[in-house]
């Protein structure tokens, strides 16, 4: 379910979701990034930052490293960048 006009999507417990394991995806960045930079995803938001946005550093511990991902384009803060994702094979499938 999406809250109209907000861009926020809510999933209910038990919902199935799609997961990108290999490929490219556009993402919102909250700091300037350059191609080949590591990818970090924000898990704690503060003033002027967006929870779930991406960046090229841990920002004093409020973002985690996304293993198997790197930026393939450059962007300025608040812009869109492309991330290359190549996650390891799931051994349980």
CSV table of N, CA, C and O in Angstrom, one decimal:
chain,number,residue,atom,x,y,z
A,1,UNK,N,0.8,-1.2,0.0
A,1,UNK,CA,0.0,0.0,0.0
A,1,UNK,C,0.9,1.2,0.0
A,1,UNK,O,1.8,1.3,0.8
A,2,UNK,N,0.6,2.2,-0.9
A,2,UNK,CA,1.3,3.4,-0.9
A,2,UNK,C,0.5,4.6,-0.4
A,2,UNK,O,-0.7,4.7,-0.7
A,3,UNK,N,1.1,5.4,0.5
A,3,UNK,CA,0.5,6.6,1.0
A,3,UNK,C,0.5,7.6,-0.2
A,3,UNK,O,1.6,8.1,-0.5
A,4,UNK,N,-0.6,7.9,-0.8
A,4,UNK,CA,-0.6,8.7,-2.0
A,4,UNK,C,0.1,10.0,-1.8
A,4,UNK,O,-0.1,10.7,-0.8
A,5,UNK,N,0.9,10.4,-2.8
A,5,UNK,CA,1.6,11.6,-2.8
A,5,UNK,C,2.9,11.7,-1.9
A,5,UNK,O,3.6,12.7,-1.8
A,6,UNK,N,3.1,10.6,-1.1
A,6,UNK,CA,4.3,10.7,-0.2
A,6,UNK,C,5.5,9.9,-0.7
A,6,UNK,O,6.6,10.1,-0.3
A,7,UNK,N,5.2,8.9,-1.6
A,7,UNK,CA,6.3,8.0,-2.0
A,7,UNK,C,6.6,6.9,-1.0
A,7,UNK,O,7.5,6.1,-1.2
A,8,UNK,N,5.9,6.9,0.1
A,8,UNK,CA,6.2,5.9,1.1
A,8,UNK,C,5.3,4.7,0.9
A,8,UNK,O,4.1,4.8,0.7
A,9,UNK,N,6.0,3.5,0.9
A,9,UNK,CA,5.3,2.3,0.6
A,9,UNK,C,5.3,1.5,1.9
A,9,UNK,O,6.3,1.3,2.5
A,10,UNK,N,4.2,1.0,2.4
A,10,UNK,CA,4.1,0.2,3.6
A,10,UNK,C,3.8,-1.3,3.2
A,10,UNK,O,2.9,-1.6,2.4
A,11,UNK,N,4.6,-2.2,3.8
A,11,UNK,CA,4.4,-3.6,3.6
A,11,UNK,C,3.8,-4.2,4.8
A,11,UNK,O,4.1,-3.8,5.9
A,12,UNK,N,2.8,-5.1,4.7
A,12,UNK,CA,2.2,-5.8,5.8
A,12,UNK,C,3.1,-7.0,6.1
A,12,UNK,O,3.8,-7.5,5.3
A,13,UNK,N,3.0,-7.4,7.4
A,13,UNK,CA,3.7,-8.6,7.8
A,13,UNK,C,3.3,-9.8,6.9
A,13,UNK,O,2.1,-10.0,6.7
A,14,UNK,N,4.3,-10.5,6.4
A,14,UNK,CA,4.0,-11.7,5.5
A,14,UNK,C,3.9,-11.3,4.0
A,14,UNK,O,3.9,-12.2,3.2
A,15,UNK,N,4.0,-10.0,3.7
A,15,UNK,CA,3.9,-9.7,2.2
A,15,UNK,C,5.2,-10.1,1.5
A,15,UNK,O,6.3,-10.1,2.1
A,16,UNK,N,5.1,-10.5,0.3
A,16,UNK,CA,6.2,-10.9,-0.5
A,16,UNK,C,6.7,-9.6,-1.2
A,16,UNK,O,5.9,-8.8,-1.6
A,17,UNK,N,8.0,-9.4,-1.3
A,17,UNK,CA,8.6,-8.3,-2.0
A,17,UNK,C,9.7,-8.7,-3.0
A,17,UNK,O,10.2,-9.8,-2.8
A,18,UNK,N,9.9,-8.0,-4.0
A,18,UNK,CA,10.9,-8.2,-4.9
A,18,UNK,C,12.3,-7.8,-4.4
A,18,UNK,O,12.4,-6.8,-3.7
A,19,UNK,N,13.3,-8.5,-4.7
A,19,UNK,CA,14.7,-8.2,-4.2
A,19,UNK,C,15.6,-8.3,-5.4
A,19,UNK,O,15.6,-9.3,-6.2
A,20,UNK,N,16.3,-7.2,-5.7
A,20,UNK,CA,17.3,-7.1,-6.8
A,20,UNK,C,18.6,-7.7,-6.3
A,20,UNK,O,19.2,-7.2,-5.4
A,21,UNK,N,19.0,-8.8,-6.9
A,21,UNK,CA,20.3,-9.5,-6.5
A,21,UNK,C,21.4,-9.2,-7.4
A,21,UNK,O,22.6,-9.2,-7.1
A,22,UNK,N,21.1,-8.9,-8.7
A,22,UNK,CA,22.1,-8.6,-9.7
A,22,UNK,C,21.5,-7.6,-10.7
A,22,UNK,O,20.4,-7.9,-11.2
A,23,UNK,N,22.1,-6.5,-11.0
A,23,UNK,CA,21.6,-5.6,-12.0
A,23,UNK,C,21.9,-4.1,-11.5
A,23,UNK,O,22.8,-3.9,-10.7
A,24,UNK,N,21.2,-3.2,-12.2
A,24,UNK,CA,21.4,-1.8,-11.9
A,24,UNK,C,20.1,-1.2,-11.4
A,24,UNK,O,19.0,-1.6,-11.9
A,25,UNK,N,20.2,-0.2,-10.6
A,25,UNK,CA,19.0,0.5,-10.0
A,25,UNK,C,19.4,2.0,-9.8
A,25,UNK,O,20.5,2.3,-9.3
A,26,UNK,N,18.4,2.9,-10.0
A,26,UNK,CA,18.5,4.3,-9.7
A,26,UNK,C,18.2,4.5,-8.2
A,26,UNK,O,17.2,3.9,-7.8
A,27,UNK,N,19.0,5.3,-7.5
A,27,UNK,CA,18.7,5.6,-6.1
A,27,UNK,C,18.9,7.0,-5.8
A,27,UNK,O,19.6,7.7,-6.5
A,28,UNK,N,18.2,7.5,-4.7
A,28,UNK,CA,18.4,8.9,-4.2
A,28,UNK,C,19.6,8.9,-3.3
A,28,UNK,O,19.8,8.0,-2.5
A,29,UNK,N,20.5,9.9,-3.5
A,29,UNK,CA,21.7,10.0,-2.7
A,29,UNK,C,21.6,11.2,-1.8
A,29,UNK,O,21.0,12.2,-2.2
A,30,UNK,N,22.1,11.1,-0.5
A,30,UNK,CA,22.1,12.2,0.4
A,30,UNK,C,23.4,12.8,0.6
A,30,UNK,O,23.7,13.6,1.6
A,31,UNK,N,24.4,12.5,-0.3
A,31,UNK,CA,25.7,13.1,-0.2
A,31,UNK,C,26.3,12.9,-1.6
A,31,UNK,O,25.8,12.0,-2.4
A,32,UNK,N,27.3,13.7,-2.0
A,32,UNK,CA,27.8,13.5,-3.3
A,32,UNK,C,28.5,12.2,-3.5
A,32,UNK,O,29.2,11.7,-2.5
A,33,UNK,N,28.3,11.5,-4.6
A,33,UNK,CA,29.0,10.2,-4.8
A,33,UNK,C,29.7,10.2,-6.2
A,33,UNK,O,29.3,11.0,-7.1
A,34,UNK,N,30.6,9.4,-6.4
A,34,UNK,CA,31.3,9.2,-7.6
A,34,UNK,C,31.3,7.8,-8.1
A,34,UNK,O,31.2,6.9,-7.2
A,35,UNK,N,31.5,7.5,-9.4
A,35,UNK,CA,31.5,6.2,-9.9
A,35,UNK,C,32.6,5.4,-9.2
A,35,UNK,O,33.6,5.9,-8.9
A,36,UNK,N,32.3,4.1,-8.9
A,36,UNK,CA,33.2,3.2,-8.3
A,36,UNK,C,33.2,3.3,-6.7
A,36,UNK,O,33.9,2.6,-6.1
A,37,UNK,N,32.5,4.3,-6.2
A,37,UNK,CA,32.5,4.5,-4.7
A,37,UNK,C,31.7,3.3,-4.1
A,37,UNK,O,30.8,2.8,-4.7
A,38,UNK,N,32.1,3.0,-2.8
A,38,UNK,CA,31.3,2.0,-2.1
A,38,UNK,C,29.9,2.6,-1.9
A,38,UNK,O,29.7,3.8,-1.9
A,39,UNK,N,28.9,1.7,-1.6
A,39,UNK,CA,27.5,2.1,-1.4
A,39,UNK,C,27.2,1.9,0.1
A,39,UNK,O,27.4,0.8,0.6
A,40,UNK,N,26.7,2.9,0.7
A,40,UNK,CA,26.1,2.8,2.1
A,40,UNK,C,24.7,3.2,2.1
A,40,UNK,O,24.3,4.1,1.3
A,41,UNK,N,23.9,2.6,2.9
A,41,UNK,CA,22.5,2.9,3.0
A,41,UNK,C,22.2,3.4,4.4
A,41,UNK,O,22.6,2.8,5.4
A,42,UNK,N,21.4,4.6,4.5
A,42,UNK,CA,21.2,5.2,5.8
A,42,UNK,C,20.1,4.5,6.6
A,42,UNK,O,19.0,4.2,6.1
A,43,UNK,N,20.4,4.1,7.8
A,43,UNK,CA,19.5,3.5,8.7
A,43,UNK,C,19.0,4.4,9.8
A,43,UNK,O,18.1,4.0,10.5
A,44,UNK,N,19.7,5.5,10.0
A,44,UNK,CA,19.2,6.5,11.0
A,44,UNK,C,19.3,7.9,10.3
A,44,UNK,O,20.3,8.3,9.8
A,45,UNK,N,18.1,8.6,10.4
A,45,UNK,CA,18.0,9.9,9.8
A,45,UNK,C,18.2,11.0,10.8
A,45,UNK,O,17.9,10.8,11.9
A,46,UNK,N,18.7,12.1,10.3
A,46,UNK,CA,18.9,13.3,11.1
A,46,UNK,C,18.4,14.5,10.4
A,46,UNK,O,17.8,14.4,9.3
A,47,UNK,N,18.8,15.6,10.8
A,47,UNK,CA,18.4,16.9,10.1
A,47,UNK,C,19.0,16.9,8.7
A,47,UNK,O,20.2,16.7,8.5
A,48,UNK,N,18.1,17.1,7.7
A,48,UNK,CA,18.5,17.1,6.3
A,48,UNK,C,18.9,15.8,5.7
A,48,UNK,O,19.4,15.8,4.6
A,49,UNK,N,18.6,14.7,6.3
A,49,UNK,CA,18.9,13.4,5.7
A,49,UNK,C,17.6,12.6,5.6
A,49,UNK,O,16.6,12.8,6.3
A,50,UNK,N,17.6,11.6,4.7
A,50,UNK,CA,16.4,10.8,4.5
A,50,UNK,C,16.7,9.3,4.8
A,50,UNK,O,17.7,8.7,4.2
A,51,UNK,N,16.0,8.7,5.7
A,51,UNK,CA,16.1,7.3,6.0
A,51,UNK,C,16.0,6.5,4.7
A,51,UNK,O,15.0,6.7,3.9
A,52,UNK,N,16.9,5.6,4.5
A,52,UNK,CA,16.9,4.7,3.3
A,52,UNK,C,17.6,5.3,2.1
A,52,UNK,O,17.7,4.6,1.1
A,53,UNK,N,18.1,6.5,2.2
A,53,UNK,CA,18.8,7.0,1.1
A,53,UNK,C,20.3,6.4,1.1
A,53,UNK,O,20.7,5.8,2.0
A,54,UNK,N,21.0,6.7,0.0
A,54,UNK,CA,22.3,6.1,-0.2
A,54,UNK,C,23.4,7.2,-0.2
A,54,UNK,O,23.1,8.3,-0.5
A,55,UNK,N,24.6,6.7,0.1
A,55,UNK,CA,25.7,7.7,0.2
A,55,UNK,C,27.0,6.9,0.0
A,55,UNK,O,27.0,5.6,-0.1
A,56,UNK,N,28.2,7.5,0.0
A,56,UNK,CA,29.4,6.9,-0.3
A,56,UNK,C,30.3,6.7,1.0
A,56,UNK,O,31.4,6.2,0.9
A,57,UNK,N,29.7,7.0,2.2
A,57,UNK,CA,30.4,6.7,3.4
A,57,UNK,C,29.4,6.4,4.5
A,57,UNK,O,28.2,6.6,4.4
A,58,UNK,N,30.0,6.0,5.7
A,58,UNK,CA,29.1,5.6,6.8
A,58,UNK,C,28.5,6.8,7.6
A,58,UNK,O,27.6,6.6,8.4
A,59,UNK,N,28.9,8.0,7.3
A,59,UNK,CA,28.4,9.2,7.9
A,59,UNK,C,28.3,9.1,9.4
A,59,UNK,O,27.2,9.1,10.0
A,60,UNK,N,29.5,8.9,10.1
A,60,UNK,CA,29.6,8.7,11.5
A,60,UNK,C,28.7,7.6,12.1
A,60,UNK,O,28.2,7.8,13.2
A,61,UNK,N,28.6,6.5,11.3
A,61,UNK,CA,27.9,5.4,11.8
A,61,UNK,C,26.4,5.4,11.7
A,61,UNK,O,25.7,4.5,12.3
A,62,UNK,N,25.8,6.2,10.8
A,62,UNK,CA,24.4,6.2,10.6
A,62,UNK,C,24.0,5.5,9.3
A,62,UNK,O,22.8,5.6,8.8
A,63,UNK,N,24.9,4.9,8.6
A,63,UNK,CA,24.7,4.2,7.3
A,63,UNK,C,25.6,2.9,7.3
A,63,UNK,O,26.7,2.9,7.8
A,64,UNK,N,25.0,1.8,6.7
A,64,UNK,CA,25.8,0.6,6.7
A,64,UNK,C,26.2,0.3,5.2
A,64,UNK,O,25.6,0.7,4.3
A,65,UNK,N,27.4,-0.4,5.1
A,65,UNK,CA,27.9,-0.8,3.8
A,65,UNK,C,27.1,-1.8,3.2
A,65,UNK,O,26.7,-2.8,3.8
A,66,UNK,N,26.7,-1.6,1.9
A,66,UNK,CA,26.0,-2.6,1.1
A,66,UNK,C,27.0,-3.5,0.4
A,66,UNK,O,27.6,-3.0,-0.6
A,67,UNK,N,27.3,-4.6,0.9
A,67,UNK,CA,28.3,-5.5,0.3
A,67,UNK,C,27.8,-5.9,-1.1
A,67,UNK,O,26.6,-6.2,-1.3
A,68,UNK,N,28.7,-6.0,-2.1
A,68,UNK,CA,28.3,-6.4,-3.5
A,68,UNK,C,27.7,-5.3,-4.3
A,68,UNK,O,27.1,-5.5,-5.3
A,69,UNK,N,27.9,-4.0,-3.8
A,69,UNK,CA,27.3,-2.9,-4.5
A,69,UNK,C,28.3,-1.8,-4.7
A,69,UNK,O,29.2,-1.6,-3.8
A,70,UNK,N,28.2,-1.1,-5.8
A,70,UNK,CA,29.1,0.1,-6.0
A,70,UNK,C,28.3,1.1,-6.9
A,70,UNK,O,27.5,0.7,-7.7
A,71,UNK,N,28.7,2.4,-6.8
A,71,UNK,CA,28.1,3.4,-7.7
A,71,UNK,C,28.7,3.2,-9.1
A,71,UNK,O,29.9,3.1,-9.2
A,72,UNK,N,27.8,3.3,-10.1
A,72,UNK,CA,28.4,3.3,-11.5
A,72,UNK,C,28.2,4.7,-12.1
A,72,UNK,O,28.5,4.8,-13.3
A,73,UNK,N,27.7,5.6,-11.4
A,73,UNK,CA,27.5,7.0,-11.9
A,73,UNK,C,27.8,8.0,-10.7
A,73,UNK,O,27.9,7.6,-9.6
A,74,UNK,N,28.0,9.2,-11.1
A,74,UNK,CA,28.2,10.2,-10.1
A,74,UNK,C,27.0,11.1,-9.9
A,74,UNK,O,26.1,11.1,-10.8
A,75,UNK,N,26.8,11.7,-8.7
A,75,UNK,CA,25.6,12.5,-8.5
A,75,UNK,C,26.0,13.4,-7.3
A,75,UNK,O,26.8,13.1,-6.5
A,76,UNK,N,25.2,14.5,-7.2
A,76,UNK,CA,25.4,15.5,-6.1
A,76,UNK,C,24.3,15.1,-5.1
A,76,UNK,O,23.3,14.4,-5.4
A,77,UNK,N,24.5,15.6,-3.9
A,77,UNK,CA,23.5,15.4,-2.8
A,77,UNK,C,22.1,15.8,-3.2
A,77,UNK,O,21.9,16.8,-3.8
A,78,UNK,N,21.1,14.8,-3.0
A,78,UNK,CA,19.7,15.1,-3.4
A,78,UNK,C,19.4,14.6,-4.8
A,78,UNK,O,18.3,14.6,-5.2
A,79,UNK,N,20.5,14.1,-5.5
A,79,UNK,CA,20.3,13.7,-6.9
A,79,UNK,C,20.1,12.2,-7.0
A,79,UNK,O,20.0,11.5,-6.0
A,80,UNK,N,20.0,11.7,-8.2
A,80,UNK,CA,19.9,10.3,-8.5
A,80,UNK,C,21.2,9.7,-9.0
A,80,UNK,O,21.9,10.4,-9.8
A,81,UNK,N,21.5,8.5,-8.6
A,81,UNK,CA,22.7,7.8,-9.1
A,81,UNK,C,22.4,6.4,-9.4
A,81,UNK,O,21.4,5.9,-8.9
A,82,UNK,N,23.2,5.7,-10.2
A,82,UNK,CA,23.0,4.3,-10.5
A,82,UNK,C,23.9,3.5,-9.6
A,82,UNK,O,25.1,3.8,-9.5
A,83,UNK,N,23.3,2.4,-9.1
A,83,UNK,CA,24.1,1.5,-8.3
A,83,UNK,C,24.1,0.1,-9.1
A,83,UNK,O,23.1,-0.3,-9.6
A,84,UNK,N,25.3,-0.4,-9.2
A,84,UNK,CA,25.5,-1.8,-9.7
A,84,UNK,C,25.4,-2.8,-8.5
A,84,UNK,O,26.2,-2.6,-7.5
A,85,UNK,N,24.5,-3.8,-8.6
A,85,UNK,CA,24.4,-4.7,-7.5
A,85,UNK,C,24.8,-6.1,-8.0
A,85,UNK,O,24.4,-6.5,-9.1
A,86,UNK,N,25.6,-6.8,-7.2
A,86,UNK,CA,26.0,-8.2,-7.6
A,86,UNK,C,26.2,-8.9,-6.3
A,86,UNK,O,27.3,-9.1,-5.8
A,87,UNK,N,25.0,-9.3,-5.7
A,87,UNK,CA,25.0,-10.0,-4.4
A,87,UNK,C,25.4,-11.5,-4.6
A,87,UNK,O,25.1,-12.1,-5.7
A,88,UNK,N,26.0,-12.1,-3.6
A,88,UNK,CA,26.3,-13.5,-3.7
A,88,UNK,C,25.1,-14.4,-3.9
A,88,UNK,O,24.0,-14.0,-3.5
A,89,UNK,N,25.3,-15.5,-4.6
A,89,UNK,CA,24.2,-16.4,-4.8
A,89,UNK,C,23.6,-16.9,-3.4
A,89,UNK,O,24.4,-17.1,-2.5
A,90,UNK,N,22.3,-17.0,-3.3
A,90,UNK,CA,21.7,-17.6,-2.1
A,90,UNK,C,21.9,-19.1,-2.1
A,90,UNK,O,21.4,-19.8,-3.0
A,91,UNK,N,22.6,-19.5,-1.1
A,91,UNK,CA,22.9,-21.0,-1.0
A,91,UNK,C,21.7,-21.8,-0.6
A,91,UNK,O,21.7,-23.0,-0.7
A,92,UNK,N,20.6,-21.2,-0.2
A,92,UNK,CA,19.4,-21.9,0.2
A,92,UNK,C,18.4,-22.2,-0.9
A,92,UNK,O,17.4,-22.8,-0.7
A,93,UNK,N,18.7,-21.7,-2.1
A,93,UNK,CA,17.7,-21.9,-3.2
A,93,UNK,C,18.1,-23.0,-4.1
A,93,UNK,O,19.1,-23.6,-4.0
